[in-house]
mmCIF file of C-alpha atoms in Angstrom:
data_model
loop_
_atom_site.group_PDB
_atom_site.id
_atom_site.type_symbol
_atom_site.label_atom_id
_atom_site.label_comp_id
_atom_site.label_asym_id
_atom_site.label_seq_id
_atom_site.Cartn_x
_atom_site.Cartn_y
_atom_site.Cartn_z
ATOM 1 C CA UNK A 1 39.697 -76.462 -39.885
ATOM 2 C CA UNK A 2 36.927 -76.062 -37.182
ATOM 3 C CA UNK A 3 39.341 -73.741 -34.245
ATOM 4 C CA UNK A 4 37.363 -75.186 -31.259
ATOM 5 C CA UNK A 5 34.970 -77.894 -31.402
ATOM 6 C CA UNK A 6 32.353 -79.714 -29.335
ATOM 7 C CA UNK A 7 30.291 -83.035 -29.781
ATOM 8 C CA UNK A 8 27.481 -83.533 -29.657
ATOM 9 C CA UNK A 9 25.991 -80.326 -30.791
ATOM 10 C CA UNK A 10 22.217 -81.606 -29.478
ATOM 11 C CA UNK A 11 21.716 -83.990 -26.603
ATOM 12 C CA UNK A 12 18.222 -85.070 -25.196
ATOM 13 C CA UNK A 13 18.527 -87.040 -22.248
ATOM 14 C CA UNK A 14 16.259 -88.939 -19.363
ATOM 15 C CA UNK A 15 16.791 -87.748 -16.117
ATOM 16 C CA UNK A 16 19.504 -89.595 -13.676
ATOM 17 C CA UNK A 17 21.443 -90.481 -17.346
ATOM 18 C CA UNK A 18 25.490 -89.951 -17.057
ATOM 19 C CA UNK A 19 26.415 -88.018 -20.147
ATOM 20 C CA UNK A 20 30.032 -86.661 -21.478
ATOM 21 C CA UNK A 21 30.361 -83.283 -23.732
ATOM 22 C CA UNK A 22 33.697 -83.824 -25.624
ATOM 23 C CA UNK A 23 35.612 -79.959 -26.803
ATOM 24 C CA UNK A 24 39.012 -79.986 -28.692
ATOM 25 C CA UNK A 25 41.091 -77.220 -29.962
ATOM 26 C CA UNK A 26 43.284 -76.968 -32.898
ATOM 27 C CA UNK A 27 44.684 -73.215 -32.133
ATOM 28 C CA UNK A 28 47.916 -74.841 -29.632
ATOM 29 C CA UNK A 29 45.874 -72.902 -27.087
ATOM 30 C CA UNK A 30 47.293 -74.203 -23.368
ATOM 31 C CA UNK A 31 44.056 -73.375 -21.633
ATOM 32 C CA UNK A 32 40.288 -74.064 -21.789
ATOM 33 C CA UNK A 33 37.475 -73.389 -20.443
ATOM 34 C CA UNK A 34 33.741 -74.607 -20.037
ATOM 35 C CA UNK A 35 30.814 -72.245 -19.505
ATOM 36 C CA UNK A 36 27.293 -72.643 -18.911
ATOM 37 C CA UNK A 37 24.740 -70.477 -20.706
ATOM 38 C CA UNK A 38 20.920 -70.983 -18.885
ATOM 39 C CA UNK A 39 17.262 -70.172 -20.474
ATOM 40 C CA UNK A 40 18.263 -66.564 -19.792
ATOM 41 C CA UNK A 41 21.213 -66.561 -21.839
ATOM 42 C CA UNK A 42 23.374 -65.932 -18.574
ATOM 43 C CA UNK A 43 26.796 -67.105 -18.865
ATOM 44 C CA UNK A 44 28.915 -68.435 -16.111
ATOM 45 C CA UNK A 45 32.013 -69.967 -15.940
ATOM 46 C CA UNK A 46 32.387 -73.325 -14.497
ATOM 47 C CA UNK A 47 36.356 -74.846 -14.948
ATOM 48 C CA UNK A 48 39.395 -73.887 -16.553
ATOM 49 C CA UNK A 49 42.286 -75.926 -16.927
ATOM 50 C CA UNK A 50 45.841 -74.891 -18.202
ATOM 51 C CA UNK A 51 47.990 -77.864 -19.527
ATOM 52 C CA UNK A 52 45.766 -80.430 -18.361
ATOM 53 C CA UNK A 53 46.122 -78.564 -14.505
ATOM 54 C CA UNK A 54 42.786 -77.489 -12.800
ATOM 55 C CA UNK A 55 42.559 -73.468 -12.259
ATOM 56 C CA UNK A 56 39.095 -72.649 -11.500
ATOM 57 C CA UNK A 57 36.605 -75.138 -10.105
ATOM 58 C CA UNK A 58 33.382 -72.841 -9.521
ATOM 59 C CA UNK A 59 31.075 -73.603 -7.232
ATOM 60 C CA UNK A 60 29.199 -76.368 -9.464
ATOM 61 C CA UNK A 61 28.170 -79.661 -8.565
ATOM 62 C CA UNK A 62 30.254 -82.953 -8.081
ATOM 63 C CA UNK A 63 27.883 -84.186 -10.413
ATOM 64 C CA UNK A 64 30.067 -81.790 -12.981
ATOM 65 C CA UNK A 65 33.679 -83.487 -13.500
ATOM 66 C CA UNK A 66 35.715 -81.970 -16.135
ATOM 67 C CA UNK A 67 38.626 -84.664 -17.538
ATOM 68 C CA UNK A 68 41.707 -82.911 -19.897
ATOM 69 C CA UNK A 69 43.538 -85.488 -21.550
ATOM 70 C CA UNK A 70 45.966 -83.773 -23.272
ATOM 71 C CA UNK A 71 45.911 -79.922 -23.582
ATOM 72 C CA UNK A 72 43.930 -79.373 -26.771
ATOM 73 C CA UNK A 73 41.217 -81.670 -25.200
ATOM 74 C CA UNK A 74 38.764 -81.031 -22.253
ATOM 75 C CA UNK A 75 35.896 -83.023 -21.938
ATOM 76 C CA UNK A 76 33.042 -82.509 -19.351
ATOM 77 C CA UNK A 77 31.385 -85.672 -17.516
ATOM 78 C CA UNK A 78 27.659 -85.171 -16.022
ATOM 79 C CA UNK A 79 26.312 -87.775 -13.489
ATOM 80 C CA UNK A 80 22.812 -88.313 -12.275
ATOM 81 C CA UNK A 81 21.539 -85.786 -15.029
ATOM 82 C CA UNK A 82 18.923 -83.531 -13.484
ATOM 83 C CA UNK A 83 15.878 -81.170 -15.450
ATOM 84 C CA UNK A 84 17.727 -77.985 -14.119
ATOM 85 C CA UNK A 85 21.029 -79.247 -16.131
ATOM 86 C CA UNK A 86 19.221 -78.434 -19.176
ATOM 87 C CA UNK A 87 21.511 -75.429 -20.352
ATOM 88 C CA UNK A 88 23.851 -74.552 -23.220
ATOM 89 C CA UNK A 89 27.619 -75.679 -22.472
ATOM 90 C CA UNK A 90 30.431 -73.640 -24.394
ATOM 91 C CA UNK A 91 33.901 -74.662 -24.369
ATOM 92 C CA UNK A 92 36.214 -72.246 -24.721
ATOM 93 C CA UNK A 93 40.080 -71.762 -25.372
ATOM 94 C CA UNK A 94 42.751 -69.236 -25.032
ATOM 95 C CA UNK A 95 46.598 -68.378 -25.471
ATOM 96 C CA UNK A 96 48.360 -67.468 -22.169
ATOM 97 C CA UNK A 97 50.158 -64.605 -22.712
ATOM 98 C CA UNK A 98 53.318 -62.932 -22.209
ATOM 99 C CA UNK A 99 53.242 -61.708 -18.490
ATOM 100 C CA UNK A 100 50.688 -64.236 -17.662
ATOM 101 C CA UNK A 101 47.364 -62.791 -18.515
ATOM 102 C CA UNK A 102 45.358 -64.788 -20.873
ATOM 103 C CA UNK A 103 44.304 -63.543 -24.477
ATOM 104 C CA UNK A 104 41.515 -63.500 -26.146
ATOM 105 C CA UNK A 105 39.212 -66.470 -25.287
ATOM 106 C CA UNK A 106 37.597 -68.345 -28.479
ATOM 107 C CA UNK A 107 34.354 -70.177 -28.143
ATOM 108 C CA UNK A 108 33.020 -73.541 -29.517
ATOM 109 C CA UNK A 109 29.766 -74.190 -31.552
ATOM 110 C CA UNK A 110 27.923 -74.502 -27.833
ATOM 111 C CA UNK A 111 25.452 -78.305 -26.761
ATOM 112 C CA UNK A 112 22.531 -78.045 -26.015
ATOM 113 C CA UNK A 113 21.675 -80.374 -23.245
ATOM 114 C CA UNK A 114 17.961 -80.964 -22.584
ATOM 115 C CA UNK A 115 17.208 -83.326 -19.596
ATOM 116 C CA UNK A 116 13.938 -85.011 -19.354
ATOM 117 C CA UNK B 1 34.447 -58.369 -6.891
ATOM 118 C CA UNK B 2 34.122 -58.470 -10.572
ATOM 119 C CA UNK B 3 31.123 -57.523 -12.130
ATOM 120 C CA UNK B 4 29.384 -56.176 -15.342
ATOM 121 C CA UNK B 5 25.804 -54.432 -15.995
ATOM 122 C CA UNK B 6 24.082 -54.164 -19.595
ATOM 123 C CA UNK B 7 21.108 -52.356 -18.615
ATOM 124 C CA UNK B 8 19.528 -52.521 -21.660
ATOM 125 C CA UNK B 9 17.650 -55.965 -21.922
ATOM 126 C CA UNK B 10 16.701 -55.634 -25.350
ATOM 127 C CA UNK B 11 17.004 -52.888 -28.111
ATOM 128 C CA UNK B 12 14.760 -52.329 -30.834
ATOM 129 C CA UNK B 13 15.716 -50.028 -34.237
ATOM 130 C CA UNK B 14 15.037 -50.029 -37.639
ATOM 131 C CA UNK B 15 17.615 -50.573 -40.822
ATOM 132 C CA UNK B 16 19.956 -47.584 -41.424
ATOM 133 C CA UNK B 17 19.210 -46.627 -37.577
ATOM 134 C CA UNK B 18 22.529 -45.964 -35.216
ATOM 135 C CA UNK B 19 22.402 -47.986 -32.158
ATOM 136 C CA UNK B 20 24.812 -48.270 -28.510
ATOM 137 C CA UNK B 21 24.902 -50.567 -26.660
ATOM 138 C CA UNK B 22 25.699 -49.891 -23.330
ATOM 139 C CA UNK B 23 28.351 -51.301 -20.512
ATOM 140 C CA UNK B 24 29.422 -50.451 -17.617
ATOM 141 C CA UNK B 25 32.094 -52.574 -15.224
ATOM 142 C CA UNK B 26 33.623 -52.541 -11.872
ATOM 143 C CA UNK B 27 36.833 -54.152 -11.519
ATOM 144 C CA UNK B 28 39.584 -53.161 -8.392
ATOM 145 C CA UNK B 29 42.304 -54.398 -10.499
ATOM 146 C CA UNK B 30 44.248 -51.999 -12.020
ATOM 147 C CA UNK B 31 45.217 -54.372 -15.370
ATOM 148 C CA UNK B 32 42.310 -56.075 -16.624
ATOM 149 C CA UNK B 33 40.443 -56.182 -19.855
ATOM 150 C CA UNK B 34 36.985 -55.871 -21.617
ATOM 151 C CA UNK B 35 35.564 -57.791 -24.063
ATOM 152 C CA UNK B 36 32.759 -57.482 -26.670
ATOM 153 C CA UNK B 37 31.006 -60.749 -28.143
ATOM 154 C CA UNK B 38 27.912 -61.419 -30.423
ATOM 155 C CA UNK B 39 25.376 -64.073 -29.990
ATOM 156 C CA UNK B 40 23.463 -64.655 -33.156
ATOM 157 C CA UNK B 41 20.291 -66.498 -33.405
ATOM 158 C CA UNK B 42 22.235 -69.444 -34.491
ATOM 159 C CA UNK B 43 23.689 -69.583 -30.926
ATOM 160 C CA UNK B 44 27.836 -69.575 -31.641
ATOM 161 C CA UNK B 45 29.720 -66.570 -29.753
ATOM 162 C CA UNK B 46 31.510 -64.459 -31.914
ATOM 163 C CA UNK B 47 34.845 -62.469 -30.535
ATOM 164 C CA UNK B 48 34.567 -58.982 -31.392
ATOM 165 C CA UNK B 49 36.991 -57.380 -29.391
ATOM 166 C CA UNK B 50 39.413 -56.961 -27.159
ATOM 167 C CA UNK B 51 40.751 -54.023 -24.824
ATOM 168 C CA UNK B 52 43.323 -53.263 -22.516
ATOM 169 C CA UNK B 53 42.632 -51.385 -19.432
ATOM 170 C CA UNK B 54 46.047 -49.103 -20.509
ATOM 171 C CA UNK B 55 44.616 -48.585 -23.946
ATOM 172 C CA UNK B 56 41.388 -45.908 -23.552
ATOM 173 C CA UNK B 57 42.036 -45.344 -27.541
ATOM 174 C CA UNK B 58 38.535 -45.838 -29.489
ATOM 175 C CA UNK B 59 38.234 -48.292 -31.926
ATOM 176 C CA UNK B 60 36.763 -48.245 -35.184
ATOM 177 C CA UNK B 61 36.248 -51.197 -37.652
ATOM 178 C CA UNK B 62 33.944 -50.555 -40.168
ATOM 179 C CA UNK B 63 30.569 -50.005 -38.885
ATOM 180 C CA UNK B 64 30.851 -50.854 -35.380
ATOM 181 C CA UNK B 65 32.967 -48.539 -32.848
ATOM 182 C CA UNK B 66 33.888 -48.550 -29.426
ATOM 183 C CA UNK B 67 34.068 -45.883 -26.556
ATOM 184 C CA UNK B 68 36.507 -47.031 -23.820
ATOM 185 C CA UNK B 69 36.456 -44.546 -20.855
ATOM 186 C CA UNK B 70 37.984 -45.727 -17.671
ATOM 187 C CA UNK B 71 36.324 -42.215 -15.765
ATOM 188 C CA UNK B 72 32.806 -43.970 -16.227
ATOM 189 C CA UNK B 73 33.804 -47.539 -15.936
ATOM 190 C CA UNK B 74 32.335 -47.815 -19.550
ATOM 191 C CA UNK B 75 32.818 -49.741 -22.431
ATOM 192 C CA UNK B 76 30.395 -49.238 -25.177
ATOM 193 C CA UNK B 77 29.507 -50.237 -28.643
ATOM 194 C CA UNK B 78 28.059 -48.709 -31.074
ATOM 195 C CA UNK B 79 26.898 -49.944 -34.370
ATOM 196 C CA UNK B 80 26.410 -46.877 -36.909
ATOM 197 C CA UNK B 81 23.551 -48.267 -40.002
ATOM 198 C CA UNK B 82 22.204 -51.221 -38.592
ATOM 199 C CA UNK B 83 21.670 -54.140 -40.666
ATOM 200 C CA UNK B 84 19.497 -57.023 -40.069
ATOM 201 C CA UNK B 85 22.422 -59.378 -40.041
ATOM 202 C CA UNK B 86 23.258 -57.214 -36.644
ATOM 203 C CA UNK B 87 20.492 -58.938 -34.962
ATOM 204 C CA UNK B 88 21.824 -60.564 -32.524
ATOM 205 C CA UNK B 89 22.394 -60.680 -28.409
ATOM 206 C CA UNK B 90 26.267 -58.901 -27.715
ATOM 207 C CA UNK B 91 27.830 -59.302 -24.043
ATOM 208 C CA UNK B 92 30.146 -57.280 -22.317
ATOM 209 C CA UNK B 93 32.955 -59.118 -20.501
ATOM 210 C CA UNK B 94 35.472 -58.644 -18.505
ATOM 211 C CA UNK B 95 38.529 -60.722 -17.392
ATOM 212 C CA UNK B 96 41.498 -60.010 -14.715
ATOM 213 C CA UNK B 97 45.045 -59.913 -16.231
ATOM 214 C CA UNK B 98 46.171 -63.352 -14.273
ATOM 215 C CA UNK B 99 46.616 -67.049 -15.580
ATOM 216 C CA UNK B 100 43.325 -68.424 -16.713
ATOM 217 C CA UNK B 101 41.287 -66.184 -15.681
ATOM 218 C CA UNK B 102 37.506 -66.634 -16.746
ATOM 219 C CA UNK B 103 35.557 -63.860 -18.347
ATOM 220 C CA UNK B 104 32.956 -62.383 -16.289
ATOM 221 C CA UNK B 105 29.706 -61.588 -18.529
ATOM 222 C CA UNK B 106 27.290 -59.025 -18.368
ATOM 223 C CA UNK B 107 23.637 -60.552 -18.859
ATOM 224 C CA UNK B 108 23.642 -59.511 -22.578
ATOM 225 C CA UNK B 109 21.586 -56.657 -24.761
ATOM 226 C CA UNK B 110 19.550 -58.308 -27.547
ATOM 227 C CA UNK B 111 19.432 -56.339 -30.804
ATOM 228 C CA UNK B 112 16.836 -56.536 -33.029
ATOM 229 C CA UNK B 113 17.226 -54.503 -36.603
ATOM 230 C CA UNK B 114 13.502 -54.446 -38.410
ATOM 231 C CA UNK B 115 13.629 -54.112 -42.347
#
């Protein structure tokens, strides 16, 4: 009854690989979110999408697509994996609100992505 | 533009020791909210709470509390007799009140409770 999950939890990779992060949701959340969390433990947003419709699109590589399938799914494509893509990746999912402002945003388990 | 400082880096106390952690924000929007989460060494983020920028009530559950005060542009936390299970790094965040918004973090304060 995991609320927001993400596979794979580890991933070691070679350089110049193409690599997907998959994150669901079972909490009928309508948007989600992926963050990036470097070897300082700085978190930074990098796309949110409300019912499967792109919001933000931070300034992030092209190598960085994000694909939402339905709304309880966002998955996050890497191409042409590079060392400083080595990171931890959260997905994250909230309720939108009444008035418009989103609640309270609910994290997955976090990958760790190492690129060699 | 958003932003949020934790000026502490890292925190050091012994069990049975109060400890606060410190934030400060600046926002120009006058709706907006602040957000506390913990970062245990197993690496999950863990919601702790939630505040409006219309609600300067402070919050109590159990042993950690929370000073809102929208004078300072401070949101703190304090956790009164620190465990070891409190280890842990806790952010400050904020987000605007508008459709999928994404939280801005401060750079974190890791807690470490000695035995």
């Amino acid at each position: 009854d995991t609320a927001v999950s993400q596979t794979p939890k580890y991933l070691v990779t070679q350089m110049g690989n193409d690599k997907s992060i998959k994150c669901e949701q079972n909490l009928g959340h309508d948007t989600m979110y992926w963050y990036k969390q470097d070897s300082k433990k700085f978190l930074k947003i990098m796309f949110s999408y409300n019912n499967k419709e792109l919001i933000i699109n931070e300034t992030v590589p092209n190598r960085f697509s994000p694909k939402s399938p339905d709304k309880a799914h966002l998955n996050l494509h890497i191409n042409s994996l590079e060392l400083g893509d080595s990171a931890v990746y959260f997905c994250a999912s909230s309720q939108r609100g009444w008035g418009g402002a989103e609640e309270t945003q609910y994290f997955g388990p976090g990958t760790r992505l190492l690129v060699l | 533009a958003q932003k949020v400082t934790q000026a502490q880096t890292e925190i050091s106390v012994v069990e049975k020791e109060d400890v606060t952690l410190d934030c400060v924000y600046e926002t120009r929007d006058t709706t907006y909210y602040l957000f506390w989460y913990k970062q245990p060494p197993s690496g999950e983020l863990v919601f702790l709470i939630r505040r409006n920028s219309f609600d300067e009530q402070n919050e109590i559950s159990g042993r950690y509390s929370w000073n809102f005060q929208k004078s300072t542009s401070s949101f703190n936390f304090t956790i009164t007799a620190s465990q070891v299970v409190d280890s842990a790094v806790y952010f400050c965040a904020l987000s605007e009140a508008q459709a999928g918004t994404a939280l801005i973090f401060g750079k974190g304060t890791t807690l470490s409770v000695s035995s």
